Coordinates of C-alpha atoms in Angstrom, one line a residue:
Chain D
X17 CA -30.8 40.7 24.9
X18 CA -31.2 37.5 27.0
X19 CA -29.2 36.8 29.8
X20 CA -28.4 34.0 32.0
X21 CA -27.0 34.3 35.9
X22 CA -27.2 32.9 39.1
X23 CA -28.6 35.6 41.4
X24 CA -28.7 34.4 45.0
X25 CA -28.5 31.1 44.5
X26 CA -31.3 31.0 41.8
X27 CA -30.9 30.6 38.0
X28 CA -32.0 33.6 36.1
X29 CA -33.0 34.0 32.9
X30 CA -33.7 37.5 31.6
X31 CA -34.6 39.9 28.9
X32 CA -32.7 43.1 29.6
X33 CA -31.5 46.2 27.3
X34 CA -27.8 46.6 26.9
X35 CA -27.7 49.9 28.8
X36 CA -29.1 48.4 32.0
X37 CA -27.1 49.0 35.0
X38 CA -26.8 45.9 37.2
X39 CA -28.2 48.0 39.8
X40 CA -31.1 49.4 37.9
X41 CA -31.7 45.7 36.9
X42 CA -31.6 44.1 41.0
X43 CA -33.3 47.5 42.3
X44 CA -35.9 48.6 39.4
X45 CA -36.3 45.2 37.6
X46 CA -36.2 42.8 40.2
X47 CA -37.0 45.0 43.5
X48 CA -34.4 43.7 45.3
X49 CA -34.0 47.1 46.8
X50 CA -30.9 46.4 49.2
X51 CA -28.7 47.4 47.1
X52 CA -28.8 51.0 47.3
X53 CA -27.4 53.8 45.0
X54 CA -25.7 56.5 47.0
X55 CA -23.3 58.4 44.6
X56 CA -23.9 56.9 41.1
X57 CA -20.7 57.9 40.1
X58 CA -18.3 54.4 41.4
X59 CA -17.0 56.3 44.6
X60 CA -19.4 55.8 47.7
X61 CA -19.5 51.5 47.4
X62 CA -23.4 51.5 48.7
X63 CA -24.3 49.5 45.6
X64 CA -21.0 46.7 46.4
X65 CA -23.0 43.4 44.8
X66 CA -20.8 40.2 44.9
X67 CA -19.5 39.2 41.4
X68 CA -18.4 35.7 41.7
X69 CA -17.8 35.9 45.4
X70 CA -16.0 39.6 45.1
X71 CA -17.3 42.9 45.7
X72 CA -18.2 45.1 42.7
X73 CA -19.6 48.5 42.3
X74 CA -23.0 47.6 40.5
X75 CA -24.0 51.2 39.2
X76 CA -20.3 50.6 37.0
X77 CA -21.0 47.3 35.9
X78 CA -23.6 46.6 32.6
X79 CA -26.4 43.6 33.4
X80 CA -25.4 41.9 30.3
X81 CA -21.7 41.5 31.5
X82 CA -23.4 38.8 34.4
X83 CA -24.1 36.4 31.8
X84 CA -23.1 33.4 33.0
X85 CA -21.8 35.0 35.9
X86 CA -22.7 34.6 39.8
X87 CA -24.4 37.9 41.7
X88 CA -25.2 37.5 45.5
X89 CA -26.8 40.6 46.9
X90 CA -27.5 41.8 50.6
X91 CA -30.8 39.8 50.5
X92 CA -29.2 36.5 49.4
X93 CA -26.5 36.4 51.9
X94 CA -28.7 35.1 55.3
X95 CA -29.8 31.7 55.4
X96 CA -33.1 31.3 56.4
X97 CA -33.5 33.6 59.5
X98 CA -29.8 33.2 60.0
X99 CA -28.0 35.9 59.3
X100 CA -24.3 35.7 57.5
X101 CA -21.5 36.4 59.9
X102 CA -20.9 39.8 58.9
X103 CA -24.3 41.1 58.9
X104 CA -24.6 39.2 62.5
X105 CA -21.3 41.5 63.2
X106 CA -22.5 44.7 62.1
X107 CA -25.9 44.1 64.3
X108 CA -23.4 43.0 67.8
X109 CA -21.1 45.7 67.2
X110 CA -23.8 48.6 66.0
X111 CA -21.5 49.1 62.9
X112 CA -24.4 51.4 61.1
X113 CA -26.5 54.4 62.4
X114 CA -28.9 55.1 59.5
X115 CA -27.8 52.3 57.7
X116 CA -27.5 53.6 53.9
X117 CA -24.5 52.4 53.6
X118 CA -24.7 49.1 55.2
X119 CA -25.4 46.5 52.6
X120 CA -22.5 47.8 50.8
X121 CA -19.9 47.8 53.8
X122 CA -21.2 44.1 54.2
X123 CA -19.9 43.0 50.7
X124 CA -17.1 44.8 51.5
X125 CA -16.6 43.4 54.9
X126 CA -17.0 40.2 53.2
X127 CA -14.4 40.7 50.7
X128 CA -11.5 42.5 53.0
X129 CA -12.2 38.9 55.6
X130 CA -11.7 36.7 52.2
X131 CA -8.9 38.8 51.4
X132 CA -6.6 38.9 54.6
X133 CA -8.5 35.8 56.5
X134 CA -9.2 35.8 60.3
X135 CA -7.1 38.3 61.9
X136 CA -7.5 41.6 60.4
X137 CA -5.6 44.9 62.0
X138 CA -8.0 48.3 62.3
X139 CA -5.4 49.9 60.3
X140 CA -5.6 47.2 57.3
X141 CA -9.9 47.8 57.4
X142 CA -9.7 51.5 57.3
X143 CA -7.4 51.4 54.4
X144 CA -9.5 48.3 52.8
X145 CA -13.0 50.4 53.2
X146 CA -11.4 53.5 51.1
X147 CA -14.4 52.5 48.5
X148 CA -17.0 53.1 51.0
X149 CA -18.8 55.9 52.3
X150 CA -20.3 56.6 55.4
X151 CA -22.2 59.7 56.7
X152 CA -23.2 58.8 59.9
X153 CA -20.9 56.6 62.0
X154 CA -17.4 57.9 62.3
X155 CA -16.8 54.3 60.9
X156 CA -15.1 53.0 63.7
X157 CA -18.0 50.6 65.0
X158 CA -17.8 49.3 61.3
X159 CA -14.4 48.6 61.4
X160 CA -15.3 46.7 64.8
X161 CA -17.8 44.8 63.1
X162 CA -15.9 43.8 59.7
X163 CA -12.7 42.8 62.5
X164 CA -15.1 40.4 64.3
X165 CA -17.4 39.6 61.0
X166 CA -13.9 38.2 59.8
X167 CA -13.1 35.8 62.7
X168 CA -16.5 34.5 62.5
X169 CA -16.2 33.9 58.9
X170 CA -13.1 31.9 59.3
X171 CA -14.6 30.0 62.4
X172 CA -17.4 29.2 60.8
Chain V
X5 CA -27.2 55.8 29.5
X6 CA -28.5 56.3 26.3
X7 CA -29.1 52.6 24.2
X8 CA -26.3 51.1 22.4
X9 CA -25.9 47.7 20.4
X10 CA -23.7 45.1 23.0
X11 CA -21.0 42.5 21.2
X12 CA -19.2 39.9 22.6
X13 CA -16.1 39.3 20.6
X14 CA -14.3 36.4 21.8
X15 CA -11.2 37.4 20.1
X16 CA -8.9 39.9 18.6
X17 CA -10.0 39.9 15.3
X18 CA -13.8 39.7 16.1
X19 CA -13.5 42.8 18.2
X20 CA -12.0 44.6 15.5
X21 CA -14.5 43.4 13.3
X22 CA -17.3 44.3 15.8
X23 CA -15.6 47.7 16.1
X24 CA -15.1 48.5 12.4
X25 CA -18.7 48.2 11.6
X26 CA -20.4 49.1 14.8
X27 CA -20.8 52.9 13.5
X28 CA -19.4 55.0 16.6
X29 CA -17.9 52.2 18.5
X30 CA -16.4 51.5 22.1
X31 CA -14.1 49.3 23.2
X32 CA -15.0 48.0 26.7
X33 CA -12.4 46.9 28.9
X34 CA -12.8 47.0 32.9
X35 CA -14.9 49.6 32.1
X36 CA -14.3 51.8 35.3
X37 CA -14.4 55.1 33.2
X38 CA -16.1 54.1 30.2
X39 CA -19.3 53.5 32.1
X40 CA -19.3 56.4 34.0
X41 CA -18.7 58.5 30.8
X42 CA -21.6 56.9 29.2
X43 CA -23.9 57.4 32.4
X44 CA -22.8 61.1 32.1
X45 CA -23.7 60.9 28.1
X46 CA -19.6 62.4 27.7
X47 CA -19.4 59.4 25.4
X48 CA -23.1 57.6 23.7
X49 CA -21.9 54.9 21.4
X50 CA -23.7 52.9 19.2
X51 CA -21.7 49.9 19.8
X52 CA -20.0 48.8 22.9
X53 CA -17.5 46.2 22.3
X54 CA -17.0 44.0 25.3
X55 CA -13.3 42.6 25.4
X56 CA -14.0 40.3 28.4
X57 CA -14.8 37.1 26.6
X58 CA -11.2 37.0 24.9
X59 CA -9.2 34.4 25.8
X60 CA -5.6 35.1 26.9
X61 CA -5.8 38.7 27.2
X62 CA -5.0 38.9 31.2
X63 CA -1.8 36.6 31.1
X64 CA 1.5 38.2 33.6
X65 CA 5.1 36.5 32.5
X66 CA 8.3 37.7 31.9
X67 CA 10.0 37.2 28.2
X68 CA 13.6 37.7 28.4
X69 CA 13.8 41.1 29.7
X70 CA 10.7 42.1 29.7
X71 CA 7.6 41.9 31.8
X72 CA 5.1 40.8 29.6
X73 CA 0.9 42.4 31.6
X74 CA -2.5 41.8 28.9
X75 CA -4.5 44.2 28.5
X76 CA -7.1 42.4 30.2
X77 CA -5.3 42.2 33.6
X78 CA -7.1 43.9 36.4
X79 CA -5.5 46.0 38.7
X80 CA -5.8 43.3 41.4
X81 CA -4.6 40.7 39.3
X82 CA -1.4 42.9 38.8
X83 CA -1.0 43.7 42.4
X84 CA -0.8 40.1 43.9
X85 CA 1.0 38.7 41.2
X86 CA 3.5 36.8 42.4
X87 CA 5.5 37.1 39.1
X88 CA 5.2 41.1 38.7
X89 CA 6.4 41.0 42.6
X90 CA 9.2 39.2 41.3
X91 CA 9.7 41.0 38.1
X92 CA 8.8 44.7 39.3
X93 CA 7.9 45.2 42.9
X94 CA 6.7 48.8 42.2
X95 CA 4.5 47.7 39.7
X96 CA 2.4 45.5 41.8
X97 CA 2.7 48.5 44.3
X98 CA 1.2 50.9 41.9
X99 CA -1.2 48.9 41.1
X100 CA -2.7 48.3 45.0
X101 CA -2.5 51.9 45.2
X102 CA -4.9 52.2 42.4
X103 CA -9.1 53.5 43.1
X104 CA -10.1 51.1 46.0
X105 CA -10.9 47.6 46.0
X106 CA -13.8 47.3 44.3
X107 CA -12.2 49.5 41.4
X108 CA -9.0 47.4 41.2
X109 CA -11.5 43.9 40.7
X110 CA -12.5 45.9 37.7
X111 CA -10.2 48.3 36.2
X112 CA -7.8 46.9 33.7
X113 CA -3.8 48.2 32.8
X114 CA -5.2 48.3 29.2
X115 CA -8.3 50.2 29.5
X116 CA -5.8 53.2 31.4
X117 CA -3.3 52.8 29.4
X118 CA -5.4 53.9 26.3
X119 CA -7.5 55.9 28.0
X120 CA -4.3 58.0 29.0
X121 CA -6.0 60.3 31.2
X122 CA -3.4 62.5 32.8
X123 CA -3.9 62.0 36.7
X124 CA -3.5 57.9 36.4
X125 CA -1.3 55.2 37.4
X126 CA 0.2 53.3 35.0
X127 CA 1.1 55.2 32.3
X128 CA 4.1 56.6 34.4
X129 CA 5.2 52.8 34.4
X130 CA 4.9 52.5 31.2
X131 CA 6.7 55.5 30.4
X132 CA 9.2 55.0 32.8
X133 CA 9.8 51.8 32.2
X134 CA 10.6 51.7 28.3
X135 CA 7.5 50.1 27.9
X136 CA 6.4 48.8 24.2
X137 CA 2.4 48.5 24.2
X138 CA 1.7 46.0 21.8
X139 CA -1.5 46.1 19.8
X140 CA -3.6 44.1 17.1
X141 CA -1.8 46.0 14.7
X142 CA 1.9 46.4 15.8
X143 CA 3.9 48.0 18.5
X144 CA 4.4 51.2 19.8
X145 CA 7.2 52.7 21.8
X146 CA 6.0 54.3 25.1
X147 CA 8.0 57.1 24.5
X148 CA 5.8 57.8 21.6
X149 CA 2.9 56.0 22.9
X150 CA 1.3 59.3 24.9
X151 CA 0.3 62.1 23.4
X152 CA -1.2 64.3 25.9
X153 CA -4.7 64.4 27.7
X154 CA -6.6 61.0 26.9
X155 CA -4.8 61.2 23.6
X156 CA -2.1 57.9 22.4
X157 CA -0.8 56.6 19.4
X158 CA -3.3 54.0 18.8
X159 CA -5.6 53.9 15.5
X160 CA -9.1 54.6 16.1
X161 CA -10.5 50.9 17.1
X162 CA -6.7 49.6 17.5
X163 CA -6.9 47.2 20.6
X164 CA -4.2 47.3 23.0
X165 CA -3.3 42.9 23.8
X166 CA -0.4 43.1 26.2
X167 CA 1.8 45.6 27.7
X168 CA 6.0 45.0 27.8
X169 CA 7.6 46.2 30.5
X170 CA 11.7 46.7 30.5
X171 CA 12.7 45.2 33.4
X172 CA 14.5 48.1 35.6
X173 CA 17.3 47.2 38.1
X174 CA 15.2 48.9 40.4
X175 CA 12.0 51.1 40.3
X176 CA 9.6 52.9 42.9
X177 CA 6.7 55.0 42.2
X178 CA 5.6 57.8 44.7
X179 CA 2.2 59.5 44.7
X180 CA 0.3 62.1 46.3
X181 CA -3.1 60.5 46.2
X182 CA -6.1 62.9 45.6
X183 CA -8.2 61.7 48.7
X184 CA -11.7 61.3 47.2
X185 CA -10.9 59.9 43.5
X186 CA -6.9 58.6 44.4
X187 CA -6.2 59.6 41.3
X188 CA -2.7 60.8 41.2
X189 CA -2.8 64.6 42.1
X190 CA 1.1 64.0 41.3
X191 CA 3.1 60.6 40.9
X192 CA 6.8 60.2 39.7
X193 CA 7.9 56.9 38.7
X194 CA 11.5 55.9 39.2
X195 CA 13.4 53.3 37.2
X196 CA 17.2 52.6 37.5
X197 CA 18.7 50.9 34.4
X198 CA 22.3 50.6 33.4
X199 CA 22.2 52.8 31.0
X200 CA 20.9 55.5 33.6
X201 CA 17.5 56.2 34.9
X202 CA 13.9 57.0 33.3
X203 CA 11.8 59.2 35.3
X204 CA 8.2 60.0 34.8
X205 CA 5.6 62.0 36.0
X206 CA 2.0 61.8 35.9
X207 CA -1.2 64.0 37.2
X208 CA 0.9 67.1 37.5
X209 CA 0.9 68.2 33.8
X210 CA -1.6 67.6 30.8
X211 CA -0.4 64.1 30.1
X212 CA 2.6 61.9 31.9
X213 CA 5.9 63.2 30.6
X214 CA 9.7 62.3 31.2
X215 CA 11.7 64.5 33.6
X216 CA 15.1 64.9 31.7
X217 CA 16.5 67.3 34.8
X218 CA 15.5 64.5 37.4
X219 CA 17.1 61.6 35.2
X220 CA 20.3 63.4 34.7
X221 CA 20.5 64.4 38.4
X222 CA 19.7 60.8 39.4
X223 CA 22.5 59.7 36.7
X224 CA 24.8 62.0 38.3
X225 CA 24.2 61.0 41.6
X226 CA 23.8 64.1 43.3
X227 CA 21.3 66.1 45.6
X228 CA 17.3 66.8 44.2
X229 CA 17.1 69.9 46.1
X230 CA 17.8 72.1 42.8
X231 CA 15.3 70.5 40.8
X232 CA 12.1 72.2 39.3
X233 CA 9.6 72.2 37.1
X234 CA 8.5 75.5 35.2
X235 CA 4.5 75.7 37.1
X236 CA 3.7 77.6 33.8
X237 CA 3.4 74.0 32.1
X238 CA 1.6 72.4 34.8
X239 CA -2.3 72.0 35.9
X240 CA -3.9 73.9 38.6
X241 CA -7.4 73.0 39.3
X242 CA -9.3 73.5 42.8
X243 CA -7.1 70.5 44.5
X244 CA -3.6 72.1 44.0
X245 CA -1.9 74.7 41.9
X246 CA 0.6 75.0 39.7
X247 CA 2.9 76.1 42.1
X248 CA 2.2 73.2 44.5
X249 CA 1.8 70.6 42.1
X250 CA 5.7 71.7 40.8
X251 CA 6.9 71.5 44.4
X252 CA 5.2 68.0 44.8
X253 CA 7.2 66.8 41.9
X254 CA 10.6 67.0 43.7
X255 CA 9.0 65.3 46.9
X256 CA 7.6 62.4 45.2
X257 CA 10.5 61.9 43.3
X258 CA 12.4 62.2 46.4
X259 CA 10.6 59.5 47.9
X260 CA 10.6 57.4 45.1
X261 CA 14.5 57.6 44.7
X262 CA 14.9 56.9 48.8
X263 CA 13.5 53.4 48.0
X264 CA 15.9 52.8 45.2

């Protein structure tokens, strides 16, 4: 069936089968591969697209339920060669090792600033990022990074 | 995911329609364990009904002396509602407590509360609260509402619209979270009414249930310490045991009443 959605700032228009994953669509349809599928079961947040500004898990979401909708992935969140605040963040403050996880702590980063503004405690973060796995880091340099990512959003 | 047919009802009546003649139909909600199940082919419709595009279905107000959720309304929605923090304080603190964030943008009190799967959230509430789940084809009680492991009342294609809430004089809802899921590995909702208090208790059996002992020992004022639950009725699976789960019952209902 066709659908209509603005992907990073561009108006889409697609063909796409009802059992589509949004993930499946950005990744396999549209190899916008920053969005990366860690679990596949909803629990490790690695695939965290924005949906109209908040982060969603898109290997739990159908592409036909973005119709009409707004999806802004990893790739569409720099300007130009500047990068967004809280990717800019998480390069200052080192907040990935292998970086698997990273575009989906971003989206989250992004949606735990929009949700508690510019002064965030660690405490509030750790408990915010319960949707988000990571392997490697120990998370606290990406607790650093969403703290600061925050400020900068709200200075900005 | 195997293929399915995709409508779009935009209201009640649609979706029924939609359902009634979409061979093995779904209905669609937030879709936080429907789309799992279908990636894991535990459920392959034919037709997936979507219920998003239906006007109305996530309004919050109180009526009279109820709190009045749609089915639509997400789990965040429900957790910084001003009115529900009005209304029910330990609703809107169930409901943050709920999956993580990204889940709670999603999930919906309707799609759990028909899904009725035995470790969630809100089907304590809406047993503990006297709840009446009101549906395109009537009402039902929440005391007869839940039947056991993902099994209600509701028709086969009967759409849950709005959930009703007795307002409680004073409610809390403790849970032992399950770490990875946060599904409830036990949770015991509290209400207070004047009539005396409703109790219920969810992850620890095969469905929620009422806690008669706890209510009457609530009523009467008196200490928990001899409460207990026979572990030959309760789950054990490779998080906790029977035994555990039955000695996590009192605690979380001990901590629930300390707030009231």
């Amino acid at each position: 069936m066709e659908i209509a959605f603005t992907l990073n700032g561009e108006a889409k228009r697609l063909t796409v089968s009802p059992a589509t994953l949004l993930v499946e669509l950005l990744r396999d349809g549209l190899h916008l591969t920053g969005t990366h599928i860690g679990c596949d079961t909803s629990q490790c947040g690695a695939c965290n697209v924005l949906l109209d500004g908040e982060p969603v898990k898109s290997c739990t979401l159908l592409a036909v339920q973005c119709d009409g909708r707004t999806v802004t992935t990893v790739e569409g969140l720099a300007k130009g060669e500047a990068l967004h605040p809280m990717q800019a963040a998480f390069r200052e403050h080192h907040g990935l090792q292998c970086g698997f996880c990273t575009p989906g702590m971003i989206m989250a980063g992004i949606g735990i600033a929009k949700r508690h503004g510019r002064d965030i405690s660690r405490e509030t973060i750790a408990h915010e990022l319960e949707g988000n796995l990571c392997r490697c880091t120990g998370y606290q340099n990406i607790v650093t990074a969403i703290q600061a990512g925050a400020k900068e959003m709200a200075d900005a | 995911m195997r293929e399915f047919a995709y409508a779009k009802p935009a209201s009640l009546a649609d979706a029924a329609s939609a359902y009634a003649s979409g061979g093995e139909a779904a209905l669609l909600a937030g879709g936080h364990t429907l789309i799992p199940a279908m990636k894991s082919r535990l459920r392959q419709p034919d037709t997936l009904v979507d219920l998003n595009a239906i006007p109305g279905l996530d309004a919050i107000a109180v009526e009279g002396d109820r709190l009045w959720v749609g089915a639509l309304a997400r789990h965040a929605a429900v957790a910084a509602s001003p009115v529900v923090a009005k209304a029910i304080p330990a609703l809107a603190c169930l409901a943050a407590g709920i999956g993580d964030p990204q889940v709670r943008v999603r999930g919906t009190m309707g799609g759990s509360v028909a899904n009725n799967d035995p470790a969630a959230d809100y089907p304590a509430a809406v047993l503990a609260m006297d709840a009446v789940v009101e549906t395109d084809r009537g009402a039902h009680a929440a005391d007869d509402f839940f039947q056991g492991m993902f099994t209600t009342a509701l028709d086969d294609g009967e759409i849950i619209a709005r959930i009703g809430f007795r307002v409680p004089q004073a409610a809390a809802y403790a849970k032992f979270r399950h770490p990875a899921s946060r599904y409830a590995i036990v949770g015991v909702f509290v209400a207070k009414y004047a009539g005396g208090h409703r109790v219920a208790v969810t992850g620890a059996g095969p469905g929620v249930f009422r806690w008669a002992d706890a209510e009457a020992a609530l009523d009467a004022g008196g200490s928990l310490d001899a409460l207990a639950l026979d572990p030959s009725e309760l789950n054990t699976d490779i998080h906790a045991s029977a035994d555990y789960r039955a000695a996590l019952c009192v605690t979380m209902l001990k901590r629930a009443a300390a707030q009231i």
